[in-house]
Coordinates of N, CA, C and O in Angstrom, one line a residue:
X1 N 76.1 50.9 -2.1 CA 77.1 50.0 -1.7 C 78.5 50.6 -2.1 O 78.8 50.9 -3.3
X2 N 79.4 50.9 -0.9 CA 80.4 51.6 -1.7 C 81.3 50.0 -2.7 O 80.7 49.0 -3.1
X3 N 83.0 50.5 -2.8 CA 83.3 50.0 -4.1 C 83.7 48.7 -2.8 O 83.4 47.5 -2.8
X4 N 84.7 49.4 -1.8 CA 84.9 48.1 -0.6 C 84.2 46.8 -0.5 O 84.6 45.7 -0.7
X5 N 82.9 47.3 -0.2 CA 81.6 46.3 0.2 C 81.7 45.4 -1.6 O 81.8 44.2 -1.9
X6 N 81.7 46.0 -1.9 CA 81.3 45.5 -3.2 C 82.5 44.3 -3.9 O 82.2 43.3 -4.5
X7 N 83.8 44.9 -3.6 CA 85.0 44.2 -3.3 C 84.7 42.7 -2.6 O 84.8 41.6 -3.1
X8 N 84.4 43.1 -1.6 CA 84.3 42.0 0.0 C 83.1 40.7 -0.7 O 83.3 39.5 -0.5
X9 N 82.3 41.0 -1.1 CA 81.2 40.5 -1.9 C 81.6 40.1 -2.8 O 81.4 38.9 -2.6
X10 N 82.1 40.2 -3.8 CA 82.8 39.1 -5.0 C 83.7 38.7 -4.8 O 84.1 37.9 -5.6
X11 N 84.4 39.0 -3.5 CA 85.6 38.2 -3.4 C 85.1 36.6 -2.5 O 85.4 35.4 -2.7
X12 N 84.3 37.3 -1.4 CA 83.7 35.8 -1.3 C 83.4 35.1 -2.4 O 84.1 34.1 -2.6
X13 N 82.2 35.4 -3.5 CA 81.8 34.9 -4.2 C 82.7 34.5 -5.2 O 82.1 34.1 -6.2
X14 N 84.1 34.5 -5.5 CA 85.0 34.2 -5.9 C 85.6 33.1 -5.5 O 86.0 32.2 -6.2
X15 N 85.7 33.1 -4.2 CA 86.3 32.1 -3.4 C 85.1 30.7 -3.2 O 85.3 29.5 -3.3
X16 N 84.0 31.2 -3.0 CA 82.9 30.0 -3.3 C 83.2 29.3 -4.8 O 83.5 28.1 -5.1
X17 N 83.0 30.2 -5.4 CA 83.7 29.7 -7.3 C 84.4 29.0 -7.7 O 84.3 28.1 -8.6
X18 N 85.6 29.4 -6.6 CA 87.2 29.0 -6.7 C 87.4 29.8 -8.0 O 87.6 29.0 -9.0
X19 N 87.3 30.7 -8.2 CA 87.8 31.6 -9.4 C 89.4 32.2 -9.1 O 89.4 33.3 -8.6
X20 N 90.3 31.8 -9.3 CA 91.1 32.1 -8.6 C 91.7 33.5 -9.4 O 92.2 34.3 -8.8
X21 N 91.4 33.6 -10.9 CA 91.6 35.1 -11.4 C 91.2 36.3 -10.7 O 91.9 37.2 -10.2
X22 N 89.4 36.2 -10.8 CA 89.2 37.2 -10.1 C 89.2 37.4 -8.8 O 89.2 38.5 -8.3
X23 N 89.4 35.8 -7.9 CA 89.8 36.6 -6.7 C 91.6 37.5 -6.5 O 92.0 38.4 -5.8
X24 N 92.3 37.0 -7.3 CA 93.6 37.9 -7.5 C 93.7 39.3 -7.6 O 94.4 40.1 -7.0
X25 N 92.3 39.5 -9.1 CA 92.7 40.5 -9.3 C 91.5 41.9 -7.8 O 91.6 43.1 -7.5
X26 N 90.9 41.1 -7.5 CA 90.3 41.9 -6.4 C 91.4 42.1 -5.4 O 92.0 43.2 -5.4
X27 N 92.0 40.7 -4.4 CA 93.1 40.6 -3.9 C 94.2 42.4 -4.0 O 94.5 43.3 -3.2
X28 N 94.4 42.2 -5.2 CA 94.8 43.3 -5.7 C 94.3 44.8 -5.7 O 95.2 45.6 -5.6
X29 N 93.3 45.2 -5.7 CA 92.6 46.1 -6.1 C 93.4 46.3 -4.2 O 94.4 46.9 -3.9
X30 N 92.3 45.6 -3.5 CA 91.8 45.5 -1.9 C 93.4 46.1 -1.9 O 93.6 47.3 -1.8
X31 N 94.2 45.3 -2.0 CA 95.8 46.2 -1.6 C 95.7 47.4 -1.9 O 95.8 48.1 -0.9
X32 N 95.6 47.9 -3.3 CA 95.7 49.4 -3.8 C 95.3 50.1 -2.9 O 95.8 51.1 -2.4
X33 N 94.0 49.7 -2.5 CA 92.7 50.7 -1.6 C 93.6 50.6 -0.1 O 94.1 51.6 0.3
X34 N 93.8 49.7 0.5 CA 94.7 49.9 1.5 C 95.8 50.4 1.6 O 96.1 50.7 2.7
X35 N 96.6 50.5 0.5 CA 98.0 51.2 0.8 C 97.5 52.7 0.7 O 98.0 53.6 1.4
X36 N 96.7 53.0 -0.2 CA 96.3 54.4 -0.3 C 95.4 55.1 0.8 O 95.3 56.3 1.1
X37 N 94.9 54.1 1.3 CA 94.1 54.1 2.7 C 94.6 55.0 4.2 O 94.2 55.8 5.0
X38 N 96.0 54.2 4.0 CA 97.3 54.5 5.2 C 98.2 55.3 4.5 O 99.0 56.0 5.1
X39 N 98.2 55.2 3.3 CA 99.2 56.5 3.0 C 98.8 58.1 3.4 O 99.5 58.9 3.8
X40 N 97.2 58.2 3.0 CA 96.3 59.0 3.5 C 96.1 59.4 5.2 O 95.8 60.5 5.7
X41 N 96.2 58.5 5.6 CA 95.9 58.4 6.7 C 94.4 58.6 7.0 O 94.1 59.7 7.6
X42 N 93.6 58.0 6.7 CA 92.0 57.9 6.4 C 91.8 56.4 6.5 O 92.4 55.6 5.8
X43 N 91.0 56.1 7.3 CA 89.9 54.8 7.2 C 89.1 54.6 5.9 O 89.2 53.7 5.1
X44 N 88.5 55.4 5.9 CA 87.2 55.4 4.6 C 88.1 56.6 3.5 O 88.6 57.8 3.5
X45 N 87.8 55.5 2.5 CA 88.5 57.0 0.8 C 87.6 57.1 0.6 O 86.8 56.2 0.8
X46 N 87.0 58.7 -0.2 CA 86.1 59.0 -1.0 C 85.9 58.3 -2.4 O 86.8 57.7 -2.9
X47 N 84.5 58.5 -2.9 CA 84.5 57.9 -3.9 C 85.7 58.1 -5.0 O 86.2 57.2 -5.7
X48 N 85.9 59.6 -4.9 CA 86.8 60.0 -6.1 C 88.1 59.5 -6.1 O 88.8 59.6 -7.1
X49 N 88.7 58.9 -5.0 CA 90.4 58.5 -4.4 C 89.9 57.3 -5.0 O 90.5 56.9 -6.0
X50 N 88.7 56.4 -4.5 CA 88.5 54.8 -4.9 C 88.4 54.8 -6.7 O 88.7 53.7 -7.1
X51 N 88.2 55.6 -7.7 CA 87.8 56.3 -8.7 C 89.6 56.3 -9.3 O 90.0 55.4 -10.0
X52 N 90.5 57.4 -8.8 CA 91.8 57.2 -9.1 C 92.0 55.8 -8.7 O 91.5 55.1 -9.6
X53 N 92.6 55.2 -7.9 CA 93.0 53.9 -7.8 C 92.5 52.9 -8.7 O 93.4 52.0 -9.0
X54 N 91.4 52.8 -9.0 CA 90.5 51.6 -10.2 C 91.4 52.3 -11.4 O 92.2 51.4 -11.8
X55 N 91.4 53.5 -12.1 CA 92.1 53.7 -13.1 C 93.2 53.6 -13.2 O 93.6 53.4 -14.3
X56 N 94.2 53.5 -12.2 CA 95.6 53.3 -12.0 C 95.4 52.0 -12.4 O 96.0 51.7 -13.4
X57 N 94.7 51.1 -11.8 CA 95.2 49.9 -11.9 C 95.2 49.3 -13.1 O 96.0 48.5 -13.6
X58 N 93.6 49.8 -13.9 CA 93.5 49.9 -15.5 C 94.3 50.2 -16.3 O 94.6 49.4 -17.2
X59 N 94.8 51.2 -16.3 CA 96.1 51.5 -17.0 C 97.0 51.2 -17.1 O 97.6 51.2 -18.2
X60 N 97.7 50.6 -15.8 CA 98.9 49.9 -15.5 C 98.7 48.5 -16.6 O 99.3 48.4 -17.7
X61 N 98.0 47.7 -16.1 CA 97.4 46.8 -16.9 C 97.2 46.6 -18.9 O 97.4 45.7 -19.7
X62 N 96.5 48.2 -19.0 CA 96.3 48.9 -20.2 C 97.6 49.1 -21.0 O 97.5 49.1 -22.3
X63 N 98.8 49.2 -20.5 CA 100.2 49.4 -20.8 C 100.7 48.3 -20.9 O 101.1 47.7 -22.0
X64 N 100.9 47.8 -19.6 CA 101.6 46.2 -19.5 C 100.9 45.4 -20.9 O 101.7 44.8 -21.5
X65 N 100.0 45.4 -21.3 CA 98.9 44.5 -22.4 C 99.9 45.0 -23.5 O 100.8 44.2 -23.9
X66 N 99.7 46.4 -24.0 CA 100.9 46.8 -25.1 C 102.0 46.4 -25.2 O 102.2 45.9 -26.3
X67 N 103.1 46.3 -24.2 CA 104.3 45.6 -23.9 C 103.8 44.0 -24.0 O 104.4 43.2 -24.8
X68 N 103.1 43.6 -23.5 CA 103.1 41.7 -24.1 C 103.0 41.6 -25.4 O 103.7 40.8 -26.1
X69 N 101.9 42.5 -26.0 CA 101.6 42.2 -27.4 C 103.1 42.1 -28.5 O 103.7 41.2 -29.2
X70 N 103.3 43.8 -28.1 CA 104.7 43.6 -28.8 C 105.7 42.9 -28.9 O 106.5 43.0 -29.8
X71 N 105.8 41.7 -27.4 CA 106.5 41.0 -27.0 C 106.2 39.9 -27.3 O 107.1 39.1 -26.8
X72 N 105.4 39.3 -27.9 CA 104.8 38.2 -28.9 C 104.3 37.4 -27.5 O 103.9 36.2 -27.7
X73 N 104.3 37.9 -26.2 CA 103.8 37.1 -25.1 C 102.1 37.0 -24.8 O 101.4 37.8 -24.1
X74 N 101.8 35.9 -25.5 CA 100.3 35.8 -26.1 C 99.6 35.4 -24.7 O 98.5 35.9 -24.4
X75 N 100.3 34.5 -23.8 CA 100.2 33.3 -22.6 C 99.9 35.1 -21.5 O 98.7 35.1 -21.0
X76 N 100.6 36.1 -21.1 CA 100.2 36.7 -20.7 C 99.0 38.4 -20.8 O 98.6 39.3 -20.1
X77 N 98.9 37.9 -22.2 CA 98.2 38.8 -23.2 C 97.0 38.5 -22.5 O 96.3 39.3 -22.0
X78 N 96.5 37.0 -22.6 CA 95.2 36.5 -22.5 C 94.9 36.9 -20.8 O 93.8 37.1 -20.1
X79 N 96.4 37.0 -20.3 CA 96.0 36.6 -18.4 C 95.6 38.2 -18.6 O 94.4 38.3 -18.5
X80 N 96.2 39.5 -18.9 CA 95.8 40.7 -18.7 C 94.5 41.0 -19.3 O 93.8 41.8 -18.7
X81 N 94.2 40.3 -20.4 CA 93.0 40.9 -21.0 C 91.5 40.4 -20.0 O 90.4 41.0 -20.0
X82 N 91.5 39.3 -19.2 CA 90.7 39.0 -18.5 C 90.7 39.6 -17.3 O 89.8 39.6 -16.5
X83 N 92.3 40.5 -17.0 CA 92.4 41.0 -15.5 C 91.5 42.2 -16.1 O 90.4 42.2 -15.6
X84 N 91.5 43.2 -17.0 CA 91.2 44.3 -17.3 C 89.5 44.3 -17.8 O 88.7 45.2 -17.6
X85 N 89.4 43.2 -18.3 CA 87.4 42.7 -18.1 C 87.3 42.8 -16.3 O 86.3 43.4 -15.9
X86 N 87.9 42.4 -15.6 CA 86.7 42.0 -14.4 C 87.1 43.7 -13.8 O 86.2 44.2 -13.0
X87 N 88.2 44.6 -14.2 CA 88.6 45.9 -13.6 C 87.2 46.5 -13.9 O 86.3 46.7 -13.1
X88 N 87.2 46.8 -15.1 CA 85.8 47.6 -15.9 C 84.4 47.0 -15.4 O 83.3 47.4 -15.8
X89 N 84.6 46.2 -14.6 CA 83.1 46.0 -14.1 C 83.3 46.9 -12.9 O 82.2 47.4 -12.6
X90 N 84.0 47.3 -12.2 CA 84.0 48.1 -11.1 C 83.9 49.5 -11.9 O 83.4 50.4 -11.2
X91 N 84.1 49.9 -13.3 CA 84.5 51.4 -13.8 C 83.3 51.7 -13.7 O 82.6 50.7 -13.9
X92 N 82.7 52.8 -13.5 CA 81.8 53.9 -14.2 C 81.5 53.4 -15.7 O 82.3 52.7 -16.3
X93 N 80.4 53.7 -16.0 CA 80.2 53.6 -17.6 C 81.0 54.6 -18.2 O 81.4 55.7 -17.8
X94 N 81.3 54.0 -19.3 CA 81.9 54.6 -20.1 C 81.5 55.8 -20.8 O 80.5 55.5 -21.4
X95 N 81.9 56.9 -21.0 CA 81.0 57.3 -21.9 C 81.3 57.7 -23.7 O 82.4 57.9 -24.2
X96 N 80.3 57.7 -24.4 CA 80.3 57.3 -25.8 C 81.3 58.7 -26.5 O 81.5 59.8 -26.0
X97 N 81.8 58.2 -27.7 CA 81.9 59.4 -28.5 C 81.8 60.6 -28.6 O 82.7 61.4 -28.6
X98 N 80.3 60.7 -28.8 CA 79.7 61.7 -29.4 C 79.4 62.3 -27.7 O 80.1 63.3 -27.6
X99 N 79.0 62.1 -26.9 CA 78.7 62.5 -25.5 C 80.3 63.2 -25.3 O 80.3 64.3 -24.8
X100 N 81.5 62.8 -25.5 CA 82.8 63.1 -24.8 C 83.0 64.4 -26.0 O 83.4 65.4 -25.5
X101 N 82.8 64.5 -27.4 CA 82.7 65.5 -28.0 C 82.0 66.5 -27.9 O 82.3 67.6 -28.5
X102 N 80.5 66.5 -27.0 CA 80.1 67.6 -26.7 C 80.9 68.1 -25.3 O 81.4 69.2 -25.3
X103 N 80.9 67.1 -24.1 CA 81.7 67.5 -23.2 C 83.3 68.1 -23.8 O 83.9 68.7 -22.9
X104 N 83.8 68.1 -24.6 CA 85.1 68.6 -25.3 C 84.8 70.2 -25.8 O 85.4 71.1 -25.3
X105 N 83.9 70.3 -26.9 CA 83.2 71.5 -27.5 C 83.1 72.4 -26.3 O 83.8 73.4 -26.3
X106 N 82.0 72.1 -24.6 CA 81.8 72.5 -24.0 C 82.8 73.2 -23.3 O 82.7 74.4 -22.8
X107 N 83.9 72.3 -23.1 CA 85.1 72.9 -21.9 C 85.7 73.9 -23.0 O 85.7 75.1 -22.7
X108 N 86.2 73.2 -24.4 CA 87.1 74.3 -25.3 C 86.4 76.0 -25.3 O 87.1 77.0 -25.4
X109 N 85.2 76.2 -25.2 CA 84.8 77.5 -24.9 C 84.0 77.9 -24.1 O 83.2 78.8 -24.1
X110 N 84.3 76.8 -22.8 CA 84.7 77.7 -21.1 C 85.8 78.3 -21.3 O 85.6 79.5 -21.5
X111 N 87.3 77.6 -21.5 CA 88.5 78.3 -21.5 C 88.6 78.8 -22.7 O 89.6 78.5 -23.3
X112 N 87.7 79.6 -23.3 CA 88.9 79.8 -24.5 C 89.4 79.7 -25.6 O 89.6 80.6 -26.4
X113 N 89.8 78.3 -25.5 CA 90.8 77.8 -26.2 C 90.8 77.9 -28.0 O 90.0 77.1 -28.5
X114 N 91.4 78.4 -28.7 CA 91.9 78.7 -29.5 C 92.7 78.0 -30.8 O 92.5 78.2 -32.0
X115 N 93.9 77.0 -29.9 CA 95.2 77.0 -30.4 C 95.4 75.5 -30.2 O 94.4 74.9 -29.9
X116 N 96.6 74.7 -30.6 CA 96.9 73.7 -30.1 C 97.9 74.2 -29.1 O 98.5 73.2 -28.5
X117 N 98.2 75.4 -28.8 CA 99.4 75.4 -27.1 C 98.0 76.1 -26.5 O 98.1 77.2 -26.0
X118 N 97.0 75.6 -26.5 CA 95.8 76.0 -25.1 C 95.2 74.5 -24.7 O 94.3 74.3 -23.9
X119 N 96.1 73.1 -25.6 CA 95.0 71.7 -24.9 C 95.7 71.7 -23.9 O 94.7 71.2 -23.3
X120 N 96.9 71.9 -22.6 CA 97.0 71.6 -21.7 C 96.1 72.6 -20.8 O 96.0 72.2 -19.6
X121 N 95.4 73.5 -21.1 CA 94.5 74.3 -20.6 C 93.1 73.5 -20.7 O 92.3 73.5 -19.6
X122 N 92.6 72.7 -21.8 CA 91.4 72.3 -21.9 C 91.6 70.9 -21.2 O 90.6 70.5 -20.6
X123 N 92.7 70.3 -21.2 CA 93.0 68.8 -20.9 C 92.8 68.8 -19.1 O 92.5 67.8 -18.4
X124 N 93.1 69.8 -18.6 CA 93.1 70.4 -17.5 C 92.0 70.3 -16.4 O 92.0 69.8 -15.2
X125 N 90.8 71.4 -17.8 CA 89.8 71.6 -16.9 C 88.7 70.4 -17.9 O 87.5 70.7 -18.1
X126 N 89.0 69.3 -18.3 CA 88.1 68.3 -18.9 C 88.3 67.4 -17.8 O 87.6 67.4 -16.8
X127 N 89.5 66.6 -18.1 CA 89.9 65.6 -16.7 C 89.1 65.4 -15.7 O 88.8 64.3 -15.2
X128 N 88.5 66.6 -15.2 CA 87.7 66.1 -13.8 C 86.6 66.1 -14.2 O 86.1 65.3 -13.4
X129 N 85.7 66.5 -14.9 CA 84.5 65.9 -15.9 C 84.3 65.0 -15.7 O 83.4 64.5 -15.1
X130 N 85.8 64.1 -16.8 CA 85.2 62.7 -17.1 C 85.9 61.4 -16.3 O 86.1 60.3 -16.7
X131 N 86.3 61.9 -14.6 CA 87.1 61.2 -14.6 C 86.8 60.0 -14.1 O 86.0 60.0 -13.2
X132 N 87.6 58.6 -14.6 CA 87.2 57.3 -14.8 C 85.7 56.9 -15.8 O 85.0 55.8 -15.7
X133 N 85.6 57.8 -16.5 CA 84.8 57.8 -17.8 C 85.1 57.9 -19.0 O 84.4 57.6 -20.0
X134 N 86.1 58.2 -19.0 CA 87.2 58.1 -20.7 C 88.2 57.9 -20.4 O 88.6 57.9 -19.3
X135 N 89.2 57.7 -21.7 CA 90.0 57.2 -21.7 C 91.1 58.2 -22.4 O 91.0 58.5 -23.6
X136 N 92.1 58.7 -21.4 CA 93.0 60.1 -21.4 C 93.2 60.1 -23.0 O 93.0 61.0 -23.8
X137 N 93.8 59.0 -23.2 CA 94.4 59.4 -25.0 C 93.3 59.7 -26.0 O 93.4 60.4 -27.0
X138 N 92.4 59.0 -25.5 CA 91.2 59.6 -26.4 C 91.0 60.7 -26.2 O 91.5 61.4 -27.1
X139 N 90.4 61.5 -25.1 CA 90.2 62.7 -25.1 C 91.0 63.3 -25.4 O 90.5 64.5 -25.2
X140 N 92.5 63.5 -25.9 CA 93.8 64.2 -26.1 C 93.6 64.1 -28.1 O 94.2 64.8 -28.9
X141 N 92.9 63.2 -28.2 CA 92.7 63.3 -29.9 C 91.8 64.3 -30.3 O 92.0 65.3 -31.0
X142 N 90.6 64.0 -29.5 CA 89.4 64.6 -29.4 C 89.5 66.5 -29.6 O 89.0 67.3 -30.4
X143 N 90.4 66.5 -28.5 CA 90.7 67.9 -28.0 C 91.8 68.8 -29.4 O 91.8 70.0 -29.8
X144 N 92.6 67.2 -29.6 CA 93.5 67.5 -30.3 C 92.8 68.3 -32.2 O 93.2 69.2 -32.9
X145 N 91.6 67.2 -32.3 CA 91.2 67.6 -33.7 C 90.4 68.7 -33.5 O 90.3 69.8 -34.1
X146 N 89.9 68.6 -32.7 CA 88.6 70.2 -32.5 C 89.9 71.2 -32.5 O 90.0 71.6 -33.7
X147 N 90.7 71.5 -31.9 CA 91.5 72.8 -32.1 C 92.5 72.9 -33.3 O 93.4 73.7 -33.4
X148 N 92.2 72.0 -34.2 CA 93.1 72.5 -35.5 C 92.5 73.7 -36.0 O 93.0 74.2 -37.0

């Protein structure tokens, strides 16, 4: 089932619910996928474009959350942290630690790398590895401690 179908399906079943969060934040998504849809000029996105878009919207969200926190806005803290639960059901699993540290080890000597001016080389060729499977700042620590 691609992620569409999959969309179309909880959104009914949202609207049977009357869930009105998660039909928003699908609502939402279903936009993203469409504007990127026609910006493209493509009917159907590949998994990997549907893959960028789910992370964008994570992030966006992932950010915005930091800015409420700091902003003592608790009332929107709670609305993002439940938008970013129902996001991650659409993600890829996650993957663990120790799995993102061998994938780390592995890329640092494909390229090389040496130094701390070689992680934009490793950060490079990791990214498409893991992508929508980790989470960029982590792997930028990751990358960051193995090359001291």
């Amino acid at each position: 089932m691609t992620l569409l179908e999959q969309l179309n399906q909880d959104m009914k079943q949202a609207m049977r619910d009357k869930d009105k969060i998660v039909l928003s934040v699908i609502r939402m998504v279903k936009a993203s996928l469409q504007n990127e849809s026609i910006k493209l000029g493509k009917d159907i996105l590949s998994e990997d474009v549907e893959l960028t878009i789910l992370s964008r919207e994570l992030k966006q969200r992932k950010d915005s959350l930091q800015e409420f926190k700091s902003a003592g806005r608790d009332d929107l803290v709670k609305k993002l942290e439940t938008e970013i639960d129902i996001l991650q059901e659409y993600m890829p699993k996650q993957l663990t630690t120790e799995e993102l540290e061998l994938i780390v080890q592995s890329t640092i000597q494909e390229v090389n790398a040496s130094s701390k001016k070689d992680i934009g080389k490793v950060m490079g060729a990791l990214m498409p590895k893991v992508k929508g499977k980790a989470d960029g700042s982590q792997l930028k620590d990751l990358v960051q401690r193995q090359l001291d």
